[in-house]
CSV table of C-alpha atoms in Angstrom, one decimal:
chain,number,residue,atom,x,y,z
S,1,MET,CA,-39.7,-16.8,-17.9
S,2,ASN,CA,-39.0,-19.7,-20.3
S,3,ALA,CA,-41.6,-18.5,-22.8
S,4,LEU,CA,-40.2,-14.9,-22.7
S,5,TRP,CA,-36.7,-16.3,-23.3
S,6,THR,CA,-37.8,-18.4,-26.2
S,7,SER,CA,-39.8,-15.7,-27.9
S,8,LEU,CA,-37.1,-13.0,-27.5
S,9,PRO,CA,-36.4,-11.8,-31.1
S,10,VAL,CA,-32.9,-10.7,-30.4
S,11,PRO,CA,-30.1,-13.4,-30.4
S,12,ALA,CA,-29.1,-13.9,-26.7
S,13,LEU,CA,-26.8,-16.1,-24.7
S,14,LEU,CA,-26.7,-16.7,-20.9
S,15,LEU,CA,-23.2,-16.9,-19.6
S,16,ASN,CA,-21.8,-18.6,-16.5
S,17,LYS,CA,-19.1,-17.0,-14.3
S,18,ASP,CA,-16.4,-19.1,-16.0
S,19,ASP,CA,-17.4,-17.8,-19.5
S,20,THR,CA,-19.2,-21.0,-20.5
S,21,ILE,CA,-22.5,-20.8,-22.2
S,22,ALA,CA,-25.5,-21.7,-19.9
S,23,ASP,CA,-28.3,-21.2,-22.4
S,24,SER,CA,-29.1,-19.8,-25.9
S,25,ASN,CA,-32.4,-18.7,-27.3
S,26,PRO,CA,-33.8,-19.8,-30.7
S,27,ALA,CA,-32.8,-16.5,-32.3
S,28,ALA,CA,-29.2,-17.1,-31.2
S,29,GLU,CA,-29.2,-20.7,-32.6
S,30,SER,CA,-30.3,-19.2,-36.0
S,31,PHE,CA,-27.9,-16.3,-35.8
S,32,LEU,CA,-24.8,-18.5,-35.0
S,33,ASN,CA,-26.1,-21.5,-37.0
S,34,LEU,CA,-25.4,-23.7,-34.0
S,35,SER,CA,-27.7,-25.7,-31.8
S,36,THR,CA,-28.3,-25.0,-28.1
S,37,LYS,CA,-27.0,-28.6,-27.5
S,38,SER,CA,-23.6,-27.8,-29.1
S,39,LEU,CA,-23.4,-24.5,-27.3
S,40,LEU,CA,-24.2,-25.6,-23.7
S,41,GLY,CA,-21.1,-25.8,-21.5
S,42,ALA,CA,-18.8,-24.6,-24.2
S,43,SER,CA,-16.5,-21.6,-23.8
S,44,LEU,CA,-18.0,-18.4,-25.3
S,45,TRP,CA,-14.7,-17.5,-26.9
S,46,ASP,CA,-14.5,-20.9,-28.6
S,47,LYS,CA,-18.0,-20.8,-30.1
S,48,VAL,CA,-18.4,-17.1,-30.9
S,49,MET,CA,-15.8,-15.4,-33.1
S,50,ILE,CA,-15.7,-11.7,-32.3
S,51,ASP,CA,-13.3,-9.4,-34.2
S,52,ALA,CA,-12.3,-7.4,-31.1
S,53,PRO,CA,-10.2,-8.2,-27.9
S,54,LEU,CA,-13.1,-8.4,-25.5
S,55,GLU,CA,-12.0,-11.0,-23.0
S,56,GLY,CA,-10.3,-8.6,-20.6
S,57,ALA,CA,-13.1,-6.0,-20.7
S,58,TYR,CA,-15.7,-8.7,-20.3
S,59,ALA,CA,-13.9,-10.2,-17.3
S,60,ARG,CA,-13.9,-6.8,-15.6
S,61,ALA,CA,-17.6,-6.2,-16.3
S,62,SER,CA,-18.5,-9.7,-15.0
S,63,ALA,CA,-16.4,-9.3,-11.8
S,64,ASN,CA,-17.9,-5.8,-11.1
S,65,ARG,CA,-21.4,-6.9,-12.1
S,66,SER,CA,-21.6,-4.0,-14.6
S,67,SER,CA,-22.8,-3.6,-18.2
S,68,LEU,CA,-20.6,-3.6,-21.3
S,69,SER,CA,-21.5,-2.4,-24.8
S,70,VAL,CA,-19.4,-2.8,-27.9
S,71,ASN,CA,-20.5,-1.4,-31.3
S,72,ASP,CA,-19.7,-2.4,-34.9
S,73,VAL,CA,-17.7,-5.5,-34.5
S,74,ASP,CA,-17.8,-8.6,-36.8
S,75,VAL,CA,-19.4,-11.6,-35.1
S,76,GLY,CA,-19.5,-15.1,-36.6
S,77,SER,CA,-19.0,-18.8,-35.8
S,78,GLY,CA,-17.4,-21.7,-37.5
S,79,GLU,CA,-20.7,-22.3,-39.2
S,80,ARG,CA,-21.5,-18.9,-40.6
S,81,PRO,CA,-19.6,-15.9,-42.0
S,82,PRO,CA,-19.1,-12.8,-39.9
S,83,VAL,CA,-21.9,-10.2,-39.5
S,84,LEU,CA,-21.5,-6.7,-38.3
S,85,CYS,CA,-23.1,-6.4,-34.8
S,86,ASN,CA,-23.5,-4.3,-31.7
S,87,ILE,CA,-23.0,-6.5,-28.5
S,88,GLN,CA,-24.4,-5.8,-25.1
S,89,PHE,CA,-23.5,-7.6,-21.8
S,90,ALA,CA,-25.6,-7.2,-18.7
S,91,PRO,CA,-25.6,-8.9,-15.3
S,92,MET,CA,-28.7,-11.0,-14.6
S,93,VAL,CA,-30.6,-9.8,-11.5
S,94,GLY,CA,-31.0,-12.6,-9.0
S,95,GLU,CA,-28.8,-15.0,-10.8
S,96,ASP,CA,-25.6,-16.3,-9.4
S,97,ASP,CA,-22.9,-14.3,-11.3
S,98,GLN,CA,-24.5,-15.0,-14.7
S,99,MET,CA,-24.4,-12.5,-17.5
S,100,LEU,CA,-26.7,-11.9,-20.4
S,101,MET,CA,-25.2,-11.4,-23.9
S,102,LEU,CA,-27.3,-9.8,-26.6
S,103,PHE,CA,-26.4,-9.5,-30.3
S,104,GLU,CA,-27.8,-6.7,-32.4
S,105,PRO,CA,-26.9,-7.3,-36.1
S,106,THR,CA,-26.5,-4.1,-38.0
S,107,GLU,CA,-26.0,-5.6,-41.4
S,108,THR,CA,-26.1,-3.1,-42.8
S,109,ALA,CA,-27.3,-0.1,-44.6
S,110,ALA,CA,-23.8,0.3,-46.0
S,111,ARG,CA,-23.8,-3.1,-47.6
S,112,LEU,CA,-27.3,-2.8,-49.0
S,113,ASN,CA,-26.4,0.6,-50.3
S,114,LYS,CA,-23.3,-0.8,-51.9
S,115,SER,CA,-25.5,-3.5,-53.6
S,116,THR,CA,-27.8,-0.8,-54.9
S,117,GLN,CA,-24.9,1.4,-56.0
S,118,SER,CA,-23.5,-1.6,-57.9
S,119,ALA,CA,-26.7,-1.9,-59.8
S,120,ARG,CA,-26.7,1.8,-60.6
S,121,ALA,CA,-23.1,1.7,-61.6
S,122,ALA,CA,-23.8,-1.3,-63.8
S,123,ARG,CA,-26.6,0.6,-65.6
S,124,SER,CA,-24.5,3.7,-65.9
S,125,ALA,CA,-21.4,1.9,-67.2
S,126,ILE,CA,-23.4,-0.1,-69.6
S,127,GLY,CA,-25.6,2.7,-70.9
S,128,MET,CA,-23.3,4.0,-73.6
S,129,ALA,CA,-22.2,0.4,-74.6
S,130,GLU,CA,-25.9,-0.6,-74.9
S,131,MET,CA,-26.5,2.2,-77.3
S,132,LEU,CA,-23.6,1.1,-79.4
S,133,ALA,CA,-24.3,-2.7,-79.2
S,134,HIS,CA,-26.9,-2.8,-82.0
S,135,GLU,CA,-24.6,-0.8,-84.3
S,136,ILE,CA,-21.6,-3.0,-83.5
S,137,LYS,CA,-23.5,-6.3,-83.8
S,138,ASN,CA,-24.7,-5.6,-87.3
S,139,PRO,CA,-21.2,-5.1,-88.9
S,140,LEU,CA,-19.9,-8.1,-86.9
S,141,ALA,CA,-22.5,-10.3,-88.5
S,142,GLY,CA,-21.3,-9.1,-91.9
S,143,ILE,CA,-17.7,-9.7,-91.0
S,144,THR,CA,-18.5,-13.2,-89.7
S,145,GLY,CA,-20.4,-14.0,-92.9
S,146,ALA,CA,-17.7,-12.7,-95.2
S,147,ALA,CA,-15.0,-14.7,-93.3
S,148,GLN,CA,-17.1,-17.9,-93.7
S,149,LEU,CA,-17.5,-17.3,-97.4
S,150,LEU,CA,-13.8,-16.6,-97.9
S,151,SER,CA,-12.8,-19.8,-96.0
S,152,MET,CA,-14.5,-21.9,-98.7
S,153,SER,CA,-11.9,-21.0,-101.3
S,154,LEU,CA,-8.8,-20.8,-99.1
S,155,SER,CA,-6.1,-23.2,-98.2
S,156,THR,CA,-6.0,-24.9,-94.8
S,157,GLU,CA,-3.4,-22.5,-93.5
S,158,ASP,CA,-5.4,-19.4,-94.6
S,159,ARG,CA,-8.6,-20.9,-93.2
S,160,GLU,CA,-7.0,-20.8,-89.7
S,161,MET,CA,-7.1,-17.0,-90.0
S,162,THR,CA,-10.7,-16.8,-91.1
S,163,ASP,CA,-11.7,-19.3,-88.4
S,164,LEU,CA,-10.0,-16.9,-85.9
S,165,ILE,CA,-12.0,-14.0,-87.3
S,166,VAL,CA,-15.3,-16.0,-86.9
S,167,GLU,CA,-14.4,-17.2,-83.4
S,168,GLU,CA,-13.5,-13.7,-82.2
S,169,SER,CA,-16.5,-12.1,-83.8
S,170,ARG,CA,-18.8,-14.5,-82.0
S,171,ARG,CA,-17.0,-13.9,-78.7
S,172,ILE,CA,-17.6,-10.1,-79.1
S,173,VAL,CA,-21.3,-10.8,-80.0
S,174,SER,CA,-21.6,-12.9,-76.8
S,175,LEU,CA,-20.1,-10.1,-74.8
S,176,LEU,CA,-22.5,-7.5,-76.3
S,177,GLU,CA,-25.4,-9.8,-75.4
S,178,GLN,CA,-24.3,-9.8,-71.8
S,179,VAL,CA,-24.0,-6.1,-71.9
S,180,GLU,CA,-27.5,-5.7,-73.2
S,181,GLN,CA,-29.0,-7.6,-70.3
S,182,PHE,CA,-28.1,-4.7,-68.0
S,183,GLY,CA,-30.3,-2.5,-70.0
S,184,ASN,CA,-33.4,-4.5,-69.3
S,185,LEU,CA,-35.4,-2.2,-67.1
S,186,GLN,CA,-38.5,-4.4,-67.0
S,187,ALA,CA,-39.7,-4.8,-63.4
S,188,PRO,CA,-39.2,-8.3,-62.0
S,189,ASN,CA,-42.2,-10.6,-61.9
S,190,LEU,CA,-42.5,-11.1,-58.2
S,191,ALA,CA,-44.3,-14.3,-57.0
S,192,PRO,CA,-43.9,-16.9,-54.3
S,193,VAL,CA,-41.0,-19.2,-55.2
S,194,ASN,CA,-39.7,-22.3,-53.4
S,195,ILE,CA,-36.0,-21.6,-53.3
S,196,HIS,CA,-35.2,-25.3,-53.1
S,197,ASP,CA,-37.0,-26.0,-56.4
S,198,ALA,CA,-34.8,-23.3,-58.0
S,199,LEU,CA,-31.7,-24.7,-56.4
S,200,ASP,CA,-32.5,-28.2,-57.6
S,201,ARG,CA,-33.0,-26.9,-61.2
S,202,ALA,CA,-29.7,-25.0,-61.1
S,203,ARG,CA,-27.8,-28.0,-59.6
S,204,GLN,CA,-29.1,-30.4,-62.1
S,205,SER,CA,-28.1,-28.1,-65.0
S,206,ALA,CA,-24.7,-27.5,-63.5
S,207,SER,CA,-24.1,-31.3,-62.8
S,208,VAL,CA,-24.5,-32.3,-66.4
S,209,GLY,CA,-22.6,-29.3,-67.8
S,210,PHE,CA,-20.1,-26.8,-66.5
S,211,GLY,CA,-20.1,-28.3,-63.0
S,212,ALA,CA,-19.8,-32.0,-63.9
S,213,HIS,CA,-16.3,-32.2,-62.4
S,214,MET,CA,-17.5,-31.0,-59.0
S,215,MET,CA,-19.3,-32.8,-56.1
S,216,MET,CA,-22.5,-31.0,-55.1
S,217,ILE,CA,-23.4,-31.2,-51.4
S,218,GLU,CA,-26.9,-30.1,-50.3
S,219,GLN,CA,-27.5,-28.7,-46.8
S,220,TYR,CA,-31.1,-27.6,-47.0
S,221,ASP,CA,-33.5,-26.4,-44.3
S,222,PRO,CA,-36.7,-28.0,-45.5
S,223,SER,CA,-38.9,-25.8,-43.4
S,224,LEU,CA,-38.1,-22.6,-45.2
S,225,PRO,CA,-41.2,-20.6,-46.4
S,226,PRO,CA,-41.4,-19.3,-50.0
S,227,ALA,CA,-39.4,-16.3,-51.2
S,228,LEU,CA,-41.0,-13.3,-53.0
S,229,VAL,CA,-38.8,-13.2,-56.0
S,230,ASP,CA,-38.8,-13.5,-59.8
S,231,ALA,CA,-38.3,-17.2,-60.5
S,232,ASP,CA,-36.4,-16.8,-63.7
S,233,GLN,CA,-34.1,-14.2,-62.3
S,234,LEU,CA,-33.4,-16.3,-59.2
S,235,LEU,CA,-32.5,-19.3,-61.4
S,236,GLN,CA,-30.2,-17.1,-63.5
S,237,VAL,CA,-28.5,-15.8,-60.3
S,238,LEU,CA,-28.0,-19.4,-59.0
S,239,LEU,CA,-26.6,-20.6,-62.3
S,240,ASN,CA,-24.2,-17.7,-62.4
S,241,LEU,CA,-23.0,-18.4,-58.9
S,242,LEU,CA,-22.6,-22.2,-59.5
S,243,LYS,CA,-20.7,-21.5,-62.8
S,244,ASN,CA,-18.4,-19.2,-60.9
S,245,ALA,CA,-17.8,-21.8,-58.1
S,246,SER,CA,-17.3,-24.6,-60.7
S,247,GLU,CA,-14.7,-22.5,-62.6
S,248,ALA,CA,-12.9,-21.8,-59.3
S,249,GLY,CA,-12.8,-25.5,-58.3
S,250,SER,CA,-10.7,-28.3,-59.7
S,251,ALA,CA,-11.7,-31.9,-60.4
S,252,GLY,CA,-12.9,-33.6,-57.2
S,253,GLY,CA,-13.7,-30.3,-55.5
S,254,SER,CA,-17.0,-29.6,-53.9
S,255,ILE,CA,-19.7,-27.0,-54.0
S,256,THR,CA,-22.1,-26.8,-51.0
S,257,LEU,CA,-25.6,-25.5,-51.4
S,258,HIS,CA,-26.7,-24.3,-48.0
S,259,THR,CA,-30.0,-22.8,-47.0
S,260,PHE,CA,-31.2,-21.5,-43.6
S,261,TYR,CA,-33.4,-19.0,-41.9
S,262,ASP,CA,-32.0,-15.9,-40.2
S,263,PRO,CA,-34.7,-13.9,-38.5
S,264,SER,CA,-32.2,-11.4,-37.2
S,265,LEU,CA,-31.2,-10.1,-40.6
S,266,ARG,CA,-32.6,-6.6,-41.2
S,267,VAL,CA,-31.3,-4.0,-43.6
S,268,LYS,CA,-32.2,-0.4,-44.1
S,269,GLY,CA,-32.7,1.2,-47.5
S,270,GLY,CA,-32.0,4.7,-48.5
S,271,THR,CA,-35.4,5.9,-47.2
S,272,GLY,CA,-34.5,4.5,-43.7
S,273,ALA,CA,-37.2,1.8,-44.0
S,274,SER,CA,-36.3,-1.5,-42.5
S,275,ALA,CA,-36.6,-4.7,-44.6
S,276,ARG,CA,-36.4,-8.3,-43.4
S,277,LEU,CA,-34.3,-10.7,-45.5
S,278,PRO,CA,-34.5,-13.9,-43.5
S,279,LEU,CA,-34.1,-16.5,-46.3
S,280,GLN,CA,-30.5,-17.3,-46.8
S,281,ILE,CA,-28.9,-19.2,-49.8
S,282,GLU,CA,-25.1,-19.9,-49.6
S,283,ILE,CA,-23.1,-21.2,-52.5
S,284,ILE,CA,-19.8,-22.4,-51.0
S,285,ASP,CA,-16.8,-23.7,-52.9
S,286,ASP,CA,-13.4,-25.0,-51.8
S,287,GLY,CA,-11.4,-23.3,-54.5
S,288,PRO,CA,-8.4,-20.9,-54.0
S,289,GLY,CA,-10.5,-17.9,-53.1
S,290,LEU,CA,-10.9,-14.5,-54.6
S,291,PRO,CA,-7.9,-12.3,-55.3
S,292,PRO,CA,-7.6,-10.0,-52.3
S,293,ASP,CA,-7.3,-6.9,-54.5
S,294,ILE,CA,-10.7,-7.4,-56.1
S,295,ALA,CA,-12.7,-9.2,-53.3
S,296,ALA,CA,-14.4,-6.0,-52.2
S,297,ASP,CA,-15.5,-5.1,-55.7
S,298,VAL,CA,-16.5,-8.3,-57.4
S,299,PHE,CA,-20.1,-7.1,-58.0
S,300,GLU,CA,-18.9,-4.0,-59.9
S,301,PRO,CA,-19.0,-4.2,-63.7
S,302,PHE,CA,-15.8,-5.2,-65.5
S,303,VAL,CA,-14.1,-6.4,-62.3
S,304,SER,CA,-12.9,-10.0,-62.8
S,305,GLY,CA,-10.3,-12.3,-61.3
S,306,LYS,CA,-10.3,-14.6,-64.4
S,307,GLU,CA,-7.6,-14.2,-67.0
S,308,ASN,CA,-10.2,-13.8,-69.8
S,309,GLY,CA,-13.2,-12.8,-67.7
S,310,THR,CA,-15.5,-10.0,-68.8
S,311,GLY,CA,-16.4,-8.9,-65.2
S,312,LEU,CA,-20.1,-8.9,-66.1
S,313,GLY,CA,-21.4,-12.2,-64.6
S,314,LEU,CA,-21.3,-11.1,-60.9
S,315,ALA,CA,-22.3,-7.6,-61.7
S,316,LEU,CA,-25.4,-9.0,-63.4
S,317,VAL,CA,-26.0,-11.2,-60.3
S,318,GLY,CA,-25.8,-8.1,-58.0
S,319,LYS,CA,-28.3,-6.2,-60.2
S,320,LEU,CA,-30.8,-9.1,-60.3
S,321,VAL,CA,-30.6,-9.6,-56.5
S,322,ALA,CA,-31.0,-5.9,-55.8
S,323,ASP,CA,-34.0,-5.7,-58.3
S,324,VAL,CA,-36.0,-8.1,-56.1
S,325,GLY,CA,-35.1,-6.3,-52.8
S,326,GLY,CA,-32.5,-8.8,-51.8
S,327,MET,CA,-28.8,-8.6,-50.9
S,328,ILE,CA,-25.8,-10.5,-51.9
S,329,THR,CA,-22.5,-10.6,-50.0
S,330,VAL,CA,-19.3,-12.6,-50.3
S,331,SER,CA,-16.6,-13.8,-47.9
S,332,SER,CA,-13.5,-15.5,-49.2
S,333,VAL,CA,-10.4,-17.1,-47.9
S,334,PRO,CA,-8.3,-19.8,-49.6
S,335,GLY,CA,-10.2,-23.0,-49.5
S,336,ARG,CA,-13.6,-21.5,-48.7
S,337,THR,CA,-15.5,-18.8,-50.7
S,338,VAL,CA,-19.1,-18.1,-49.7
S,339,PHE,CA,-21.6,-16.2,-51.8
S,340,ARG,CA,-24.6,-15.5,-49.7
S,341,VAL,CA,-28.0,-14.4,-51.2
S,342,SER,CA,-30.5,-12.9,-48.7
S,343,LEU,CA,-34.1,-12.8,-49.8
S,344,PRO,CA,-37.5,-11.6,-48.5
S,345,VAL,CA,-40.3,-14.0,-47.5
S,346,VAL,CA,-43.8,-13.7,-49.0
S,347,PRO,CA,-45.6,-11.2,-46.8
S,348,LYS,CA,-48.7,-12.4,-44.9
S,349,ASP,CA,-50.9,-9.9,-46.6
S,350,TYR,CA,-49.6,-10.8,-50.1
S,351,GLN,CA,-52.5,-10.9,-52.6
S,352,GLY,CA,-50.6,-11.7,-55.8
S,353,GLU,CA,-50.9,-9.6,-58.9
S,354,ASN,CA,-54.1,-8.0,-59.7
């Protein structure tokens, strides 16, 4: 029985009559990001956060020794953001008033489709701009050069105007270069990548540059297998997320780099095929959080909560993650914003490129 319980792929808890947790299987430990030791003897309702008033219905099911099913509710814990789930309670045969609780994560075709739609929307929105980018950049280069030549013969007061022309022209060129990145339809170069190597490179770059004012905290699971991703694209994604977190935080703030394995996470694509994305990377900052009016759309192009933001950084991140078959989600409240990247492992039958 113990071997069956341990190998059960579905997150499961065994509950006592008083609603305390009698046991948890390894899948539940990963799903809740809590150890069995921390769960044993604790109240179910203290450890598992369920976005539904279940206590009364569960009490009746437990008293009547009957089953209870609840669909499409957010389930989380203090150690991980909520995940949409179906929950089943069932009485244990032969056990003294104990109940079995099963979690079935349904995360989620809708979220994966939204990620895919964001990538498509980015390409569509950028399409016309990309065609114009080359034509716009050429005259901008001429304007910049002319302004620099003029500044050589102008007074200090007048040079302030030419300097402004040069500065704004360069800003527009930088924006156009970001726009052009969306038009890169080259397939990602998928290969086995150690995500901690990529995280270390991104952290080191951030710590000596845009994130020098932040404290970086590493919470890594060293046992994680390699991901099947494009190494350069993953690094770009991580740098973008760290830059976002650094800009959100103030001096003395912290950014936590958290990795863990979630075997329960499966998503369905548009074809109905199921994909496993067990490798999890979380970039967590303690800044003020995302503005509520844009939190659901931050991966859409031209959506930004920054005063002078272009709204392209996170849209590009969403595109790059979707291109390698991964998924990115965000949860945000004041003091804790979590960007979570879910990635595929290297398949057992992976042969590399021919």
